[in-house]
CSV table of C-alpha atoms in Angstrom, one decimal:
chain,number,residue,atom,x,y,z
L,7,MET,CA,0.0,0.0,0.0
L,8,ALA,CA,1.2,3.5,-0.8
L,9,ALA,CA,2.2,5.7,2.1
L,10,ALA,CA,-0.5,7.6,3.9
L,11,THR,CA,-1.1,11.2,3.1
L,12,ARG,CA,-0.1,13.4,6.0
L,13,LYS,CA,-3.0,15.2,7.5
L,14,ASN,CA,-3.9,17.0,10.7
L,15,PRO,CA,-5.0,14.4,13.3
L,16,GLY,CA,-7.4,17.0,14.7
L,17,LEU,CA,-8.2,16.4,18.4
L,18,ASN,CA,-6.1,13.2,18.4
L,19,VAL,CA,-7.7,10.9,21.1
L,20,ASP,CA,-10.9,13.0,21.5
L,21,TRP,CA,-14.0,11.4,20.0
L,22,HIS,CA,-15.0,14.6,18.2
L,23,PRO,CA,-16.7,14.7,15.7
L,24,ALA,CA,-18.5,11.6,16.9
L,25,SER,CA,-20.8,11.7,19.9
L,26,LEU,CA,-22.1,9.4,22.6
L,27,PRO,CA,-25.2,7.4,21.7
L,28,THR,CA,-28.5,8.8,23.0
L,29,GLY,CA,-29.2,7.5,26.5
L,30,THR,CA,-25.6,6.7,27.5
L,31,GLY,CA,-25.2,6.6,31.2
L,32,ILE,CA,-22.3,8.7,32.6
L,33,LEU,CA,-21.0,8.4,36.1
L,34,GLN,CA,-17.9,10.2,37.4
L,35,ARG,CA,-16.3,8.6,40.4
L,36,THR,CA,-13.4,9.4,42.7
L,37,ALA,CA,-11.7,6.6,44.6
L,38,VAL,CA,-8.9,6.8,47.2
L,39,THR,CA,-5.7,5.0,46.4
L,40,ALA,CA,-3.5,3.0,48.7
L,41,ASP,CA,-1.2,6.0,49.1
L,42,GLY,CA,-4.1,8.5,49.7
L,43,ASN,CA,-4.4,10.0,46.2
L,44,ALA,CA,-7.7,10.9,44.6
L,45,ALA,CA,-8.2,8.6,41.6
L,46,LYS,CA,-10.8,10.0,39.2
L,47,GLY,CA,-12.6,7.9,36.7
L,48,THR,CA,-15.6,8.0,34.3
L,49,LEU,CA,-18.0,5.1,33.7
L,50,TYR,CA,-20.1,5.0,30.5
L,51,THR,CA,-22.9,2.5,30.3
L,52,PRO,CA,-25.2,1.6,27.3
L,53,THR,CA,-28.9,2.0,27.7
L,54,GLY,CA,-31.7,0.5,25.6
L,55,ARG,CA,-29.4,-1.9,23.8
L,56,GLU,CA,-28.2,-5.4,24.4
L,57,PRO,CA,-26.1,-4.6,27.5
L,58,ARG,CA,-23.2,-6.8,28.5
L,59,GLU,CA,-22.6,-4.9,31.6
L,60,THR,CA,-21.1,-7.7,33.6
L,61,THR,CA,-18.0,-6.8,31.5
L,62,VAL,CA,-16.4,-3.4,31.4
L,63,VAL,CA,-13.7,-2.2,29.1
L,64,VAL,CA,-11.0,-0.3,31.0
L,65,LEU,CA,-9.0,2.5,29.4
L,66,MET,CA,-6.0,4.3,30.9
L,67,HIS,CA,-3.0,6.2,29.8
L,68,PRO,CA,-0.2,7.4,32.1
L,69,ARG,CA,-0.1,10.9,30.6
L,70,VAL,CA,-3.4,11.5,28.7
L,71,ASP,CA,-7.0,11.8,30.0
L,72,PHE,CA,-8.8,9.0,28.1
L,73,SER,CA,-12.3,10.0,29.3
L,74,ARG,CA,-13.1,11.2,25.8
L,75,HIS,CA,-11.3,8.5,23.9
L,76,TYR,CA,-12.4,8.2,20.3
L,77,LEU,CA,-13.5,4.5,20.6
L,78,ILE,CA,-15.9,5.1,23.5
L,79,PRO,CA,-19.0,6.0,21.4
L,80,ALA,CA,-18.6,2.9,19.2
L,81,LEU,CA,-17.9,0.6,22.1
L,82,ILE,CA,-21.1,2.0,23.8
L,83,GLU,CA,-23.0,1.4,20.6
L,84,ALA,CA,-21.8,-2.2,20.5
L,85,GLY,CA,-23.2,-2.6,24.0
L,86,HIS,CA,-20.1,-2.5,26.1
L,87,ALA,CA,-19.7,-0.5,29.3
L,88,VAL,CA,-16.5,1.5,29.3
L,89,PHE,CA,-14.5,2.9,32.3
L,90,ALA,CA,-11.8,5.6,31.7
L,91,GLN,CA,-9.4,5.8,34.7
L,92,GLN,CA,-7.4,9.0,34.9
L,93,ALA,CA,-3.8,9.0,36.1
L,94,ARG,CA,-3.0,11.5,38.8
L,95,ASP,CA,-0.6,13.4,36.5
L,96,ALA,CA,-2.6,13.2,33.3
L,97,GLY,CA,-2.1,16.4,31.3
L,98,ASN,CA,0.9,17.4,33.3
L,99,ASP,CA,3.4,14.5,33.5
L,100,LEU,CA,6.1,16.5,35.2
L,101,ARG,CA,5.9,14.2,38.2
L,102,LEU,CA,4.7,11.0,36.5
L,103,ILE,CA,5.8,8.0,38.6
L,104,HIS,CA,4.5,4.9,37.0
L,105,GLU,CA,4.4,3.0,40.3
L,106,GLN,CA,2.0,5.6,41.6
L,107,THR,CA,-0.1,5.4,38.5
L,108,LEU,CA,-0.6,1.6,39.1
L,109,LEU,CA,-2.2,2.5,42.4
L,110,ASP,CA,-4.6,4.9,40.6
L,111,LEU,CA,-5.7,2.0,38.3
L,112,ALA,CA,-6.0,-0.4,41.3
L,113,ALA,CA,-8.4,2.0,43.0
L,114,GLY,CA,-10.6,2.3,39.9
L,115,LEU,CA,-10.7,-1.5,39.4
L,116,ALA,CA,-11.6,-2.1,43.0
L,117,TRP,CA,-14.6,0.3,42.6
L,118,LEU,CA,-15.7,-1.5,39.4
L,119,HIS,CA,-15.6,-4.8,41.2
L,120,GLY,CA,-17.5,-3.3,44.1
L,121,VAL,CA,-20.4,-2.1,41.9
L,122,GLY,CA,-20.9,-5.5,40.3
L,123,PHE,CA,-18.7,-5.9,37.2
L,124,ARG,CA,-17.4,-9.4,37.1
L,125,ARG,CA,-15.0,-9.0,34.2
L,126,THR,CA,-12.6,-6.2,33.5
L,127,VAL,CA,-11.0,-6.0,30.0
L,128,GLY,CA,-8.0,-3.6,29.7
L,129,LEU,CA,-7.6,-1.6,26.5
L,130,GLY,CA,-4.0,-0.4,26.3
L,131,ASN,CA,-3.8,2.2,23.6
L,132,SER,CA,-0.5,3.8,22.8
L,133,GLY,CA,1.3,4.5,26.2
L,134,GLY,CA,-1.5,2.6,27.9
L,135,GLY,CA,0.0,-0.6,26.6
L,136,GLY,CA,3.2,-0.3,28.7
L,137,LEU,CA,1.2,0.9,31.7
L,138,LEU,CA,-1.3,-1.9,31.7
L,139,THR,CA,1.3,-4.6,31.0
L,140,TYR,CA,3.3,-3.3,34.1
L,141,TYR,CA,0.0,-3.4,36.1
L,142,VAL,CA,-0.7,-7.0,35.1
L,143,GLN,CA,2.8,-8.1,36.0
L,144,GLN,CA,2.5,-6.5,39.4
L,145,SER,CA,-1.1,-7.6,40.1
L,146,LEU,CA,-0.2,-11.3,39.3
L,147,ARG,CA,2.7,-11.3,41.7
L,148,ALA,CA,2.5,-12.1,45.4
L,149,PRO,CA,2.8,-8.7,47.2
L,150,GLU,CA,6.2,-9.6,48.6
L,151,ASN,CA,7.5,-10.1,45.0
L,152,ARG,CA,6.3,-6.8,43.6
L,153,VAL,CA,8.4,-3.7,42.9
L,154,ALA,CA,8.8,-2.3,46.4
L,155,ARG,CA,10.7,0.9,45.5
L,156,THR,CA,10.6,3.2,42.5
L,157,PRO,CA,13.7,3.5,40.4
L,158,ALA,CA,14.6,6.6,42.5
L,159,GLY,CA,14.5,4.5,45.6
L,160,ARG,CA,11.2,5.7,47.1
L,161,PRO,CA,8.7,3.2,48.6
L,162,SER,CA,6.2,2.3,45.9
L,163,ALA,CA,3.4,1.0,48.1
L,164,LEU,CA,2.8,-1.7,45.5
L,165,ASP,CA,3.9,-4.4,48.0
L,166,LYS,CA,1.2,-3.2,50.4
L,167,ALA,CA,-1.7,-2.4,48.0
L,168,VAL,CA,-4.6,-4.5,46.8
L,169,LEU,CA,-4.2,-4.8,43.0
L,170,PRO,CA,-7.4,-6.3,41.5
L,171,GLU,CA,-6.6,-8.4,38.5
L,172,LEU,CA,-7.7,-7.7,34.9
L,173,ASP,CA,-9.3,-10.6,33.0
L,174,ALA,CA,-7.9,-9.8,29.6
L,175,LEU,CA,-5.9,-7.2,27.8
L,176,ALA,CA,-6.3,-5.7,24.3
L,177,TYR,CA,-3.5,-3.6,22.8
L,178,LEU,CA,-4.2,-0.8,20.3
L,179,ALA,CA,-1.3,0.9,18.6
L,180,PRO,CA,0.8,0.1,21.7
L,181,HIS,CA,4.3,1.4,22.0
L,182,PRO,CA,6.8,-0.5,24.1
L,183,GLY,CA,6.8,2.0,27.1
L,184,GLN,CA,7.5,5.7,27.5
L,185,GLY,CA,11.2,5.0,28.1
L,186,PRO,CA,11.9,2.8,25.0
L,187,LEU,CA,9.8,5.2,23.0
L,188,LEU,CA,11.9,8.2,24.0
L,189,ALA,CA,15.1,6.1,23.4
L,190,ARG,CA,14.3,6.1,19.7
L,191,CYS,CA,13.1,9.8,19.6
L,192,ILE,CA,15.8,11.5,21.6
L,193,ASP,CA,18.4,13.5,19.6
L,194,PRO,CA,21.8,12.2,20.5
L,195,SER,CA,23.6,15.1,18.8
L,196,VAL,CA,23.1,17.3,21.8
L,197,THR,CA,26.5,17.9,23.3
L,198,ASP,CA,25.5,20.2,26.2
L,199,GLU,CA,22.4,19.5,28.2
L,200,GLU,CA,22.2,23.1,29.2
L,201,ASP,CA,22.3,24.3,25.5
L,202,ALA,CA,19.2,23.5,23.4
L,203,PHE,CA,21.2,24.3,20.2
L,204,SER,CA,24.4,22.4,20.8
L,205,VAL,CA,25.1,19.9,18.0
L,206,ASP,CA,27.7,17.2,17.3
L,207,PRO,CA,27.7,17.4,13.4
L,208,ALA,CA,28.7,13.7,13.2
L,209,LEU,CA,25.3,12.7,14.8
L,210,ASP,CA,23.1,15.5,13.5
L,211,PRO,CA,20.0,13.8,12.1
L,212,PHE,CA,19.0,17.0,10.2
L,213,ALA,CA,22.4,17.4,8.3
L,214,GLU,CA,22.2,16.5,4.6
L,215,GLU,CA,25.7,15.0,4.8
L,216,ASN,CA,24.3,12.4,7.2
L,217,GLY,CA,21.5,11.5,4.8
L,218,TYR,CA,18.7,14.0,5.8
L,219,ARG,CA,16.3,15.2,3.3
L,220,PRO,CA,13.2,17.4,4.1
L,221,ALA,CA,9.8,16.3,3.0
L,222,PRO,CA,8.5,15.2,0.6
L,223,GLU,CA,11.8,13.4,-0.3
L,224,SER,CA,12.6,10.6,2.1
L,225,SER,CA,15.9,10.8,4.0
L,226,ALA,CA,18.4,8.0,3.4
L,227,TYR,CA,20.7,7.3,6.4
L,228,THR,CA,23.4,4.7,6.0
L,229,PRO,CA,23.3,1.5,8.2
L,230,GLU,CA,26.5,2.7,9.8
L,231,PHE,CA,25.0,6.0,10.8
L,232,VAL,CA,21.8,4.3,12.1
L,233,THR,CA,23.9,2.0,14.3
L,234,ARG,CA,26.1,4.8,15.6
L,235,TYR,CA,23.0,7.1,16.2
L,236,ARG,CA,21.1,4.5,18.2
L,237,ALA,CA,24.1,3.7,20.4
L,238,ALA,CA,24.5,7.4,21.0
L,239,GLN,CA,20.8,7.8,22.0
L,240,LEU,CA,21.3,5.2,24.8
L,241,ALA,CA,24.5,6.9,25.8
L,242,ARG,CA,22.6,10.2,26.2
L,243,ILE,CA,19.9,8.6,28.3
L,244,ALA,CA,22.6,7.0,30.5
L,245,ARG,CA,24.1,10.5,31.0
L,246,ILE,CA,20.7,11.9,32.0
L,247,ASP,CA,20.1,8.9,34.3
L,248,GLU,CA,23.4,9.8,36.0
L,249,LYS,CA,22.3,13.4,36.5
L,250,ALA,CA,18.9,12.3,37.8
L,251,ARG,CA,20.5,9.9,40.3
L,252,ALA,CA,22.9,12.6,41.5
L,253,CYS,CA,19.9,14.9,42.1
L,254,VAL,CA,18.1,12.1,44.0
L,255,ALA,CA,21.2,11.4,46.1
L,256,ASP,CA,21.7,15.1,46.9
L,257,ALA,CA,18.1,15.5,48.1
L,258,ALA,CA,18.4,12.2,50.2
L,259,ALA,CA,21.5,13.5,51.8
L,260,ALA,CA,19.9,16.8,52.7
L,261,ARG,CA,16.8,14.9,54.2
L,262,ALA,CA,19.1,12.7,56.2
L,263,ALA,CA,20.9,15.7,57.7
L,264,VAL,CA,17.6,17.3,58.6
L,265,LYS,CA,16.4,14.0,60.2
L,266,ARG,CA,19.7,13.7,62.3
L,267,GLY,CA,19.1,17.2,63.6
L,268,ASP,CA,22.3,18.7,62.2
L,269,GLY,CA,20.9,20.0,58.9
L,270,THR,CA,21.5,23.6,57.9
L,271,ALA,CA,18.9,26.0,56.4
L,272,GLU,CA,20.2,25.0,53.0
L,273,ASP,CA,19.7,21.3,53.8
L,274,ARG,CA,16.1,22.0,54.7
L,275,ARG,CA,15.5,23.8,51.4
L,276,ARG,CA,17.3,21.1,49.4
L,277,ALA,CA,15.4,18.4,51.2
L,278,GLY,CA,12.0,19.7,50.2
L,279,THR,CA,12.6,21.1,46.7
L,280,ALA,CA,12.1,19.0,43.6
L,281,ARG,CA,14.8,19.4,40.9
L,282,LEU,CA,13.7,19.6,37.3
L,283,ILE,CA,15.4,18.1,34.4
L,284,THR,CA,15.0,19.7,31.0
L,285,VAL,CA,15.6,17.3,28.1
L,286,TRP,CA,16.1,19.2,24.9
L,287,ARG,CA,15.2,17.8,21.4
L,288,THR,CA,13.2,14.7,21.8
L,289,ASP,CA,11.5,14.3,18.3
L,290,ALA,CA,14.3,12.9,16.2
L,291,ASP,CA,13.5,9.2,15.4
L,292,LEU,CA,15.3,8.5,12.2
L,293,ARG,CA,12.3,6.5,11.0
L,294,ALA,CA,10.2,9.7,10.9
L,295,MET,CA,12.5,11.1,8.2
L,296,ASP,CA,13.7,7.9,6.4
L,297,GLN,CA,10.7,5.9,5.2
L,298,SER,CA,12.9,3.0,4.1
L,299,LEU,CA,13.6,2.2,7.8
L,300,ASP,CA,10.9,0.0,9.2
L,301,LYS,CA,8.8,0.3,6.1
L,302,SER,CA,5.1,0.9,6.6
L,303,ASP,CA,2.1,2.8,5.2
L,304,ARG,CA,3.1,5.9,7.1
L,305,ALA,CA,3.7,9.4,5.7
L,306,TYR,CA,6.9,11.4,6.3
L,307,GLY,CA,7.1,12.9,9.8
L,308,SER,CA,6.6,12.1,13.4
L,309,VAL,CA,3.5,11.7,15.6
L,310,TYR,CA,4.0,15.4,16.4
L,311,GLY,CA,3.9,16.7,12.8
L,312,ALA,CA,5.2,16.6,9.3
L,313,ASP,CA,8.4,18.5,10.0
L,314,PRO,CA,10.4,16.8,12.7
L,315,GLU,CA,13.3,19.3,12.5
L,316,LYS,CA,10.9,22.0,13.5
L,317,THR,CA,9.2,20.1,16.3
L,318,ASN,CA,12.5,18.7,17.6
L,319,TYR,CA,13.8,22.2,18.2
L,320,GLY,CA,10.5,23.4,19.6
L,321,ILE,CA,8.7,22.9,22.9
L,322,THR,CA,6.8,19.7,22.0
L,323,GLY,CA,8.2,16.2,22.4
L,324,PHE,CA,8.2,13.4,24.9
L,325,GLY,CA,9.8,13.8,28.3
L,326,ARG,CA,10.8,17.4,27.8
L,327,LEU,CA,10.6,18.3,31.5
L,328,ALA,CA,10.6,16.0,34.4
L,329,THR,CA,11.6,15.6,38.0
L,330,PRO,CA,14.5,13.2,38.6
L,331,ASP,CA,12.1,10.6,40.0
L,332,ALA,CA,9.8,10.9,37.0
L,333,TRP,CA,12.6,10.6,34.6
L,334,LEU,CA,13.9,7.4,36.1
L,335,SER,CA,10.4,5.8,36.6
L,336,THR,CA,8.9,6.8,33.2
L,337,TRP,CA,11.3,8.2,30.6
L,338,SER,CA,14.5,6.3,31.0
L,339,ALA,CA,14.7,3.2,28.8
L,340,LEU,CA,17.5,2.0,31.1
L,341,SER,CA,15.8,2.5,34.5
L,342,SER,CA,12.0,2.4,34.0
L,343,ASN,CA,10.1,-0.7,35.0
L,344,ALA,CA,7.1,0.2,32.9
L,345,THR,CA,8.2,-1.4,29.7
L,346,ILE,CA,6.7,-4.3,27.8
L,347,GLU,CA,10.2,-5.8,27.4
L,348,LYS,CA,10.5,-6.0,31.2
L,349,ALA,CA,7.0,-6.8,32.1
L,350,GLY,CA,5.6,-8.6,29.0
L,351,LEU,CA,6.6,-12.2,29.8
L,352,GLU,CA,4.3,-12.1,32.9
L,353,MET,CA,1.4,-10.7,30.9
L,354,VAL,CA,-0.3,-14.1,30.5
L,355,LEU,CA,-3.9,-13.0,30.1
L,356,PRO,CA,-5.9,-13.5,26.9
L,357,THR,CA,-4.6,-10.9,24.5
L,358,LEU,CA,-5.6,-9.0,21.4
L,359,LEU,CA,-2.9,-7.0,19.7
L,360,VAL,CA,-3.9,-4.4,17.0
L,361,THR,CA,-1.4,-2.3,15.1
L,362,TYR,CA,-2.1,0.7,12.9
L,363,THR,CA,-0.1,0.2,9.7
L,364,ALA,CA,0.4,4.0,9.0
L,365,ASP,CA,1.5,4.8,12.5
L,366,ASN,CA,4.3,7.5,12.9
L,367,CYS,CA,4.8,6.6,16.6
L,368,VAL,CA,4.8,2.8,16.7
L,369,PHE,CA,6.7,1.2,13.8
L,370,PRO,CA,6.6,-2.4,12.5
L,371,SER,CA,9.6,-3.7,14.4
L,372,ASP,CA,8.3,-2.1,17.6
L,373,PHE,CA,5.0,-3.9,17.3
L,374,GLU,CA,6.7,-7.2,16.3
L,375,GLY,CA,8.8,-6.9,19.4
L,376,ILE,CA,5.7,-6.3,21.6
L,377,VAL,CA,4.0,-9.3,20.2
L,378,ALA,CA,7.0,-11.5,20.9
L,379,ALA,CA,7.5,-10.1,24.4
L,380,ILE,CA,3.9,-10.9,25.6
L,381,GLY,CA,3.9,-14.1,27.5
L,382,SER,CA,0.3,-15.1,26.9
L,383,SER,CA,-0.4,-18.3,25.1
L,384,ASP,CA,-3.7,-16.8,23.8
L,385,LYS,CA,-2.7,-14.1,21.4
L,386,HIS,CA,-4.6,-12.7,18.5
L,387,VAL,CA,-2.9,-10.2,16.1
L,388,ALA,CA,-4.5,-7.9,13.6
L,389,GLY,CA,-3.7,-4.7,11.6
L,390,ILE,CA,-5.7,-1.7,10.4
L,391,ALA,CA,-4.6,0.8,7.8
L,392,ALA,CA,-4.7,4.0,10.0
L,393,ASP,CA,-2.4,6.5,11.7
L,394,HIS,CA,-1.6,6.5,15.4
L,395,TYR,CA,-4.9,8.2,16.2
L,396,GLY,CA,-7.0,5.7,14.2
L,397,ASN,CA,-7.5,8.0,11.2
L,398,PRO,CA,-7.9,5.5,8.3
L,399,VAL,CA,-5.7,5.7,5.3
L,400,GLY,CA,-8.0,7.3,2.7
L,401,GLY,CA,-10.3,8.9,5.2
L,402,GLY,CA,-13.4,7.8,7.1
L,403,ALA,CA,-14.4,7.1,10.7
L,404,ARG,CA,-11.7,6.0,13.1
L,405,ASP,CA,-13.6,3.4,15.1
L,406,GLY,CA,-12.6,0.5,12.9
L,407,ALA,CA,-10.8,-1.2,15.8
L,408,VAL,CA,-14.2,-1.9,17.5
L,409,ALA,CA,-15.0,-4.4,14.7
L,410,LEU,CA,-12.1,-6.4,16.1
L,411,LEU,CA,-12.6,-5.6,19.8
L,412,ASP,CA,-16.3,-6.4,20.0
L,413,PRO,CA,-16.2,-10.1,18.9
L,414,TRP,CA,-13.0,-10.7,20.8
L,415,ILE,CA,-14.6,-9.4,24.0
L,416,ARG,CA,-17.8,-11.4,23.4
L,417,GLU,CA,-15.7,-14.6,23.1
L,418,LEU,CA,-14.2,-14.0,26.5
L,419,SER,CA,-17.6,-14.5,28.1
């Protein structure tokens, strides 16, 4: 199939211009998590149709509010109840700790079980795939075998929390986790983390001598450059990890001094102040510019737009600003626990995996790796010609995935 035509994805995950079916029941609920956080969720239930309300489809993303996810109207129309759990840092992932986000999901699932749903089916769309995989891994472990501390060393509360189990998990355009995603997007040509415009010419992905060509012509990077570039991406992440851990250690030392009673005024300030890490230039996946790498139906450009050079040097991009704790828990491919590679083997629930073949965020090798990493013996794999937000190649409604989800969910009964 020819590459998709690049177009504005509109409101991305929002269901506009679709709308909820007439009579849809909407209930907003706040539950209290094991660590005392308010976990907000929205339950949608079908009315006047053939309800299957003993089963509920559960949506969650670590960074995005999925309460207006574009598949909700079609899932309701098909007769399924849908629950969208909101992460505590949705919309502002500056402090996003994945271990805490699992507690948010646990509180929502406990409420769903409490109001009578017997079966909960997770729907891991995009970053929700890594999140829900990590949740399943932890929920199926005995409490004493769960991740007891975050990558920054703070207590996670997972070993003390009740983590209700999901019954099945569907993946929709899943990426392998926020950390591995960033590892392929981060620009390794940055030579000075304090200077947004510092560039090592030998690693510059937007230099013509390295193979770059602006749209509409595909770039053409050599295999040698690609190998060197990817190694340098991991090396940059390792450097940021080192910086994050130094910040964590500095704050811990200040807290220890205060606790001993010999802390100075500066120690008191350092103990209670969160550092912030600015990560420049995080929209530079070579596959966004070179369509011969990981060939698919996609158009030139990244999930952020048709001109990666512009967005890479702009304010958009993954993981651009984070606390040290959030960097280590979420954005570091080396330190985060919330990756399908690390958690997937223990994801043994019935599984449906759906890829969008014109995706500019999840590429064929990413999806193939996810399929291979999932430990379930009950796996169904399918593809739809659409971009990352479900916009079909050639136009049309973006709820095509429901035609795959609906019969699969019914067969779980």
